[in-house]
Short mmCIF file of C-alpha atoms in Angstrom, two decimals:
data_model
loop_
_atom_site.label_atom_id
_atom_site.label_comp_id
_atom_site.label_asym_id
_atom_site.label_seq_id
_atom_site.Cartn_x
_atom_site.Cartn_y
_atom_site.Cartn_z
CA MET A 1 -19.14 -19.51 87.93
CA LYS A 2 -15.76 -19.78 89.61
CA GLN A 3 -15.56 -23.49 88.81
CA LEU A 4 -16.47 -22.83 85.13
CA LEU A 5 -13.85 -20.11 84.95
CA ILE A 6 -11.25 -22.44 86.40
CA ILE A 7 -12.17 -25.13 83.89
CA ASN A 8 -12.02 -22.63 81.03
CA ARG A 9 -8.63 -21.45 82.20
CA ARG A 10 -7.43 -25.02 82.34
CA SER A 11 -8.82 -25.67 78.83
CA PHE A 12 -7.16 -22.54 77.56
CA GLY A 13 -3.85 -23.62 79.09
CA THR A 14 -4.17 -27.04 77.44
CA ILE A 15 -4.90 -25.46 74.07
CA VAL A 16 -1.92 -23.15 74.40
CA PHE A 17 0.30 -26.13 75.34
CA LEU A 18 -0.97 -28.14 72.35
CA GLU A 19 -0.36 -25.23 69.97
CA GLU A 20 3.20 -24.81 71.28
CA GLU A 21 3.86 -28.55 70.89
CA MET A 22 2.51 -28.53 67.32
CA THR A 23 4.70 -25.51 66.52
CA GLN A 24 7.80 -27.33 67.84
CA MET A 25 6.93 -30.42 65.78
CA LYS A 26 6.61 -28.30 62.64
CA MET A 27 9.99 -26.71 63.35
CA MET A 28 11.55 -30.16 63.88
CA ARG A 29 10.11 -31.40 60.56
CA ARG A 30 11.49 -28.35 58.75
CA LEU A 31 14.90 -28.79 60.38
CA THR A 32 14.94 -32.48 59.43
CA ALA A 33 14.05 -31.62 55.82
CA LEU A 34 16.85 -29.06 55.70
CA VAL A 35 19.34 -31.60 57.06
CA VAL A 36 18.27 -34.22 54.49
CA ALA A 37 18.48 -31.70 51.66
CA ALA A 38 21.93 -30.58 52.78
CA SER A 39 23.10 -34.20 52.99
CA ILE A 40 21.87 -34.94 49.45
CA ALA A 41 23.53 -31.80 48.10
CA THR A 42 26.81 -32.72 49.83
CA ALA A 43 26.71 -36.25 48.41
CA VAL A 44 26.03 -35.01 44.88
CA THR A 45 28.86 -32.47 45.13
CA ALA A 46 31.27 -35.13 46.41
CA GLN A 47 30.32 -37.50 43.59
CA GLU A 48 30.88 -34.77 41.02
CA GLN A 49 34.27 -34.04 42.55
CA ARG A 50 35.26 -37.73 42.45
CA THR A 51 34.33 -38.08 38.80
CA SER A 52 35.27 -34.64 37.55
CA ASN A 53 38.69 -35.73 36.30
CA GLU A 54 37.59 -38.84 34.40
CA PHE A 55 34.52 -37.19 32.83
CA SER A 56 36.05 -33.77 32.25
CA ARG A 57 35.23 -32.14 28.91
CA THR A 58 38.43 -30.10 28.86
CA PRO A 59 40.75 -30.95 25.92
CA LYS A 60 44.10 -32.39 26.93
CA LEU A 61 47.49 -32.61 25.22
CA GLY A 62 50.21 -35.00 26.28
CA ILE A 63 53.25 -37.14 25.61
CA ARG A 64 53.54 -40.91 25.82
CA GLY A 65 56.16 -43.63 25.51
CA GLY A 66 56.77 -47.27 26.29
CA LEU A 67 57.69 -50.76 25.16
CA ASN A 68 56.77 -52.60 21.95
CA LEU A 69 56.71 -56.39 21.62
CA SER A 70 56.46 -56.79 17.86
CA ASN A 71 56.17 -59.72 15.49
CA LEU A 72 55.34 -60.55 11.88
CA TYR A 73 52.42 -62.87 11.20
CA VAL A 74 51.07 -64.63 8.13
CA GLN A 75 47.77 -66.24 9.11
CA GLU A 76 47.87 -66.60 12.87
CA VAL A 77 49.56 -64.34 15.41
CA GLY A 78 52.17 -66.08 17.56
CA ASP A 79 54.89 -65.07 20.00
CA ASP A 80 57.79 -67.21 18.74
CA ASN A 81 59.61 -64.37 16.95
CA VAL A 82 58.95 -61.40 19.22
CA LYS A 83 61.33 -58.43 18.95
CA PRO A 84 61.37 -55.71 21.63
CA GLY A 85 61.36 -52.03 20.66
CA VAL A 86 60.18 -48.64 21.83
CA ASN A 87 57.25 -46.34 21.09
CA ALA A 88 56.99 -42.62 21.77
CA GLY A 89 54.77 -39.78 20.64
CA LEU A 90 52.20 -37.05 21.21
CA PHE A 91 48.47 -37.26 21.78
CA ALA A 92 45.44 -34.98 22.08
CA LYS A 93 42.32 -36.03 23.99
CA LEU A 94 39.25 -34.19 22.68
CA PRO A 95 36.00 -34.81 24.62
CA ILE A 96 32.85 -34.97 22.49
CA ALA A 97 30.37 -36.14 25.16
CA ARG A 98 30.35 -37.12 28.81
CA GLY A 99 32.81 -40.02 29.12
CA VAL A 100 33.59 -40.16 25.37
CA SER A 101 36.61 -38.65 23.62
CA ILE A 102 38.42 -38.71 20.29
CA GLN A 103 42.18 -39.19 20.66
CA PRO A 104 44.44 -38.55 17.64
CA GLU A 105 48.12 -39.42 18.07
CA VAL A 106 51.45 -39.13 16.26
CA ASN A 107 53.86 -41.88 17.32
CA TYR A 108 57.27 -43.25 16.46
CA SER A 109 57.06 -47.05 16.66
CA MET A 110 59.78 -49.68 16.29
CA LYS A 111 58.39 -52.88 14.77
CA GLY A 112 59.64 -56.05 13.10
CA ALA A 113 60.56 -59.56 14.23
CA GLN A 114 63.39 -61.95 15.03
CA ILE A 115 63.30 -65.12 12.92
CA ASN A 116 65.55 -67.98 14.00
CA TYR A 117 67.31 -70.23 11.51
CA ASN A 118 69.33 -73.43 11.82
CA ASN A 119 70.74 -75.17 8.77
CA VAL A 120 73.86 -76.92 7.47
CA LEU A 121 75.07 -74.10 5.22
CA PHE A 122 74.71 -71.10 7.54
CA GLY A 123 74.66 -72.71 10.97
CA SER A 124 72.27 -71.23 13.53
CA GLY A 125 71.31 -67.65 14.25
CA LYS A 126 68.48 -65.23 13.56
CA TYR A 127 67.37 -62.58 11.11
CA ARG A 128 66.38 -59.38 12.87
CA TYR A 129 63.90 -57.27 10.92
CA ASN A 130 63.97 -53.65 12.15
CA LEU A 131 61.04 -51.71 10.69
CA ASN A 132 60.50 -48.21 12.08
CA TYR A 133 57.30 -46.25 11.44
CA VAL A 134 55.68 -42.90 12.12
CA GLU A 135 52.04 -43.74 12.88
CA THR A 136 48.83 -41.76 13.29
CA PRO A 137 46.10 -43.70 15.13
CA ILE A 138 42.67 -42.08 15.54
CA LEU A 139 41.05 -43.58 18.62
CA ALA A 140 37.61 -43.45 20.20
CA VAL A 141 38.05 -43.48 24.01
CA PHE A 142 35.23 -44.64 26.29
CA ASN A 143 35.37 -44.17 30.09
CA VAL A 144 33.56 -47.33 31.18
CA ALA A 145 34.40 -47.08 34.90
CA ARG A 146 36.16 -44.80 37.32
CA ASN A 147 39.74 -44.21 36.08
CA PHE A 148 39.36 -46.95 33.44
CA ASN A 149 38.83 -46.64 29.68
CA ILE A 150 38.86 -48.72 26.53
CA HIS A 151 39.97 -47.33 23.17
CA VAL A 152 39.60 -48.58 19.60
CA GLY A 153 40.22 -47.22 16.13
CA PRO A 154 42.26 -47.40 12.93
CA TYR A 155 45.90 -46.47 12.37
CA ALA A 156 48.04 -45.57 9.39
CA GLY A 157 51.83 -45.70 9.36
CA PHE A 158 54.69 -44.50 7.18
CA LEU A 159 57.91 -46.52 7.04
CA VAL A 160 60.87 -44.23 7.81
CA SER A 161 63.65 -46.83 7.96
CA ALA A 162 64.21 -50.55 7.49
CA LYS A 163 67.19 -52.78 8.10
CA VAL A 164 67.59 -56.54 8.25
CA LYS A 165 70.44 -57.91 10.33
CA ASN A 166 71.87 -61.41 10.43
CA VAL A 167 72.94 -62.32 13.95
CA ASP A 168 74.91 -65.57 14.07
CA GLU A 169 75.15 -68.01 16.95
CA SER A 170 78.24 -66.18 18.25
CA GLY A 171 76.35 -62.89 18.49
CA ASN A 172 78.08 -61.27 15.53
CA VAL A 173 75.84 -58.87 13.61
CA ASN A 174 76.10 -58.69 9.82
CA GLY A 175 73.97 -56.32 7.75
CA VAL A 176 71.94 -57.91 4.98
CA THR A 177 72.75 -55.32 2.35
CA GLU A 178 70.41 -56.62 -0.35
CA LEU A 179 67.38 -55.58 1.72
CA ASN A 180 66.61 -51.96 2.64
CA LYS A 181 63.70 -49.55 2.91
CA ASN A 182 63.00 -49.77 -0.82
CA ASN A 183 62.19 -53.47 -0.46
CA PHE A 184 59.31 -52.82 1.95
CA ASN A 185 55.94 -51.14 1.55
CA SER A 186 56.08 -47.51 2.68
CA ILE A 187 52.48 -47.45 3.95
CA ASP A 188 51.10 -49.67 6.68
CA TYR A 189 47.60 -49.65 8.17
CA GLY A 190 45.47 -51.65 10.55
CA ALA A 191 43.34 -51.64 13.69
CA VAL A 192 44.10 -50.69 17.30
CA GLY A 193 42.43 -51.78 20.53
CA GLY A 194 43.47 -51.29 24.13
CA ILE A 195 42.78 -50.29 27.71
CA GLY A 196 43.95 -47.39 29.87
CA PHE A 197 44.04 -46.38 33.53
CA ASP A 198 43.86 -42.63 34.26
CA ILE A 199 45.28 -41.33 37.54
CA GLU A 200 45.01 -37.54 37.56
CA ASN A 201 47.15 -36.49 34.55
CA VAL A 202 48.99 -39.82 34.27
CA THR A 203 47.81 -42.63 31.97
CA LEU A 204 48.98 -46.24 32.05
CA GLY A 205 47.89 -48.45 29.20
CA ALA A 206 48.29 -51.44 26.93
CA ARG A 207 47.14 -51.85 23.35
CA TYR A 208 47.39 -54.18 20.40
CA ASN A 209 48.10 -53.11 16.81
CA TYR A 210 46.90 -55.54 14.16
CA GLY A 211 48.39 -54.81 10.75
CA LEU A 212 46.32 -55.39 7.63
CA ARG A 213 48.96 -54.84 4.93
CA GLU A 214 51.92 -57.01 3.97
CA VAL A 215 55.21 -55.40 4.98
CA GLY A 216 57.36 -56.69 2.09
CA LYS A 217 57.08 -55.72 -1.55
CA GLU A 218 56.98 -58.43 -4.19
CA GLY A 219 60.37 -60.04 -4.62
CA ARG A 220 63.11 -60.84 -2.15
CA ALA A 221 61.53 -59.09 0.88
CA SER A 222 58.16 -60.71 0.26
CA ASP A 223 59.77 -64.14 -0.04
CA LEU A 224 61.79 -63.75 3.17
CA THR A 225 58.88 -62.42 5.20
CA ASN A 226 56.46 -64.91 3.63
CA ASN A 227 53.94 -62.10 2.94
CA ALA A 228 53.79 -61.30 6.66
CA LYS A 229 52.05 -58.36 8.37
CA ASN A 230 52.80 -56.36 11.50
CA SER A 231 51.62 -57.45 14.93
CA VAL A 232 52.51 -55.33 17.97
CA LEU A 233 51.63 -55.44 21.66
CA SER A 234 52.46 -52.09 23.33
CA PHE A 235 52.72 -50.96 26.94
CA TYR A 236 53.00 -47.25 27.67
CA ILE A 237 52.82 -44.41 30.15
CA GLY A 238 51.47 -40.97 29.23
CA PHE A 239 51.43 -37.52 30.82
CA GLY A 240 48.67 -35.02 30.03
CA PHE A 241 48.82 -31.22 30.31
#
């Protein structure tokens, strides 16, 4: 009887030890699950924080400005007659879905071209066409990667001033008085495409404006421009609020 009791006590002690070990294992599994869950939650929160700015659905207003490299083209766009100018304006970025926005703008844009000449009668020099517009592009903006977007859309422009200057080989500027704003079409329109890099509230970008309407009216302006249209490569920096 004593031996049986001792055996039973030993068996009971083994059972108690096994139960305690199983309890500890269950606690370890629960602790591990909690750690994994916390790690996943932390990673998701960090990812949301990293992408919150670029995928934010909060409307944004801002100002922008930069450099224009403009030209006039007939059939093919070239860079032989590029004229530098400036662009400046206001924009609103209106999110419509995650990573997609509509961006209307109102911009002042200096366009035109510099056309070189060299002949016996007038010598050498260049005609400088200064065509200044107020434009309203309506762009669809797509965030395709972190801090990077592409934007496309149409634009319409209104000609606010026009002047053609004759710059001779000595650098003397003479106004061509027979051409003025009335000789050019008041309305311009075309397509816009570009890319942008968003860093917090600062945007750096480049875009191309492809005009679809001839700039000169029929007559002297149309003859001199050879029925050309606007072509502009723009670089800009913007600040959102």
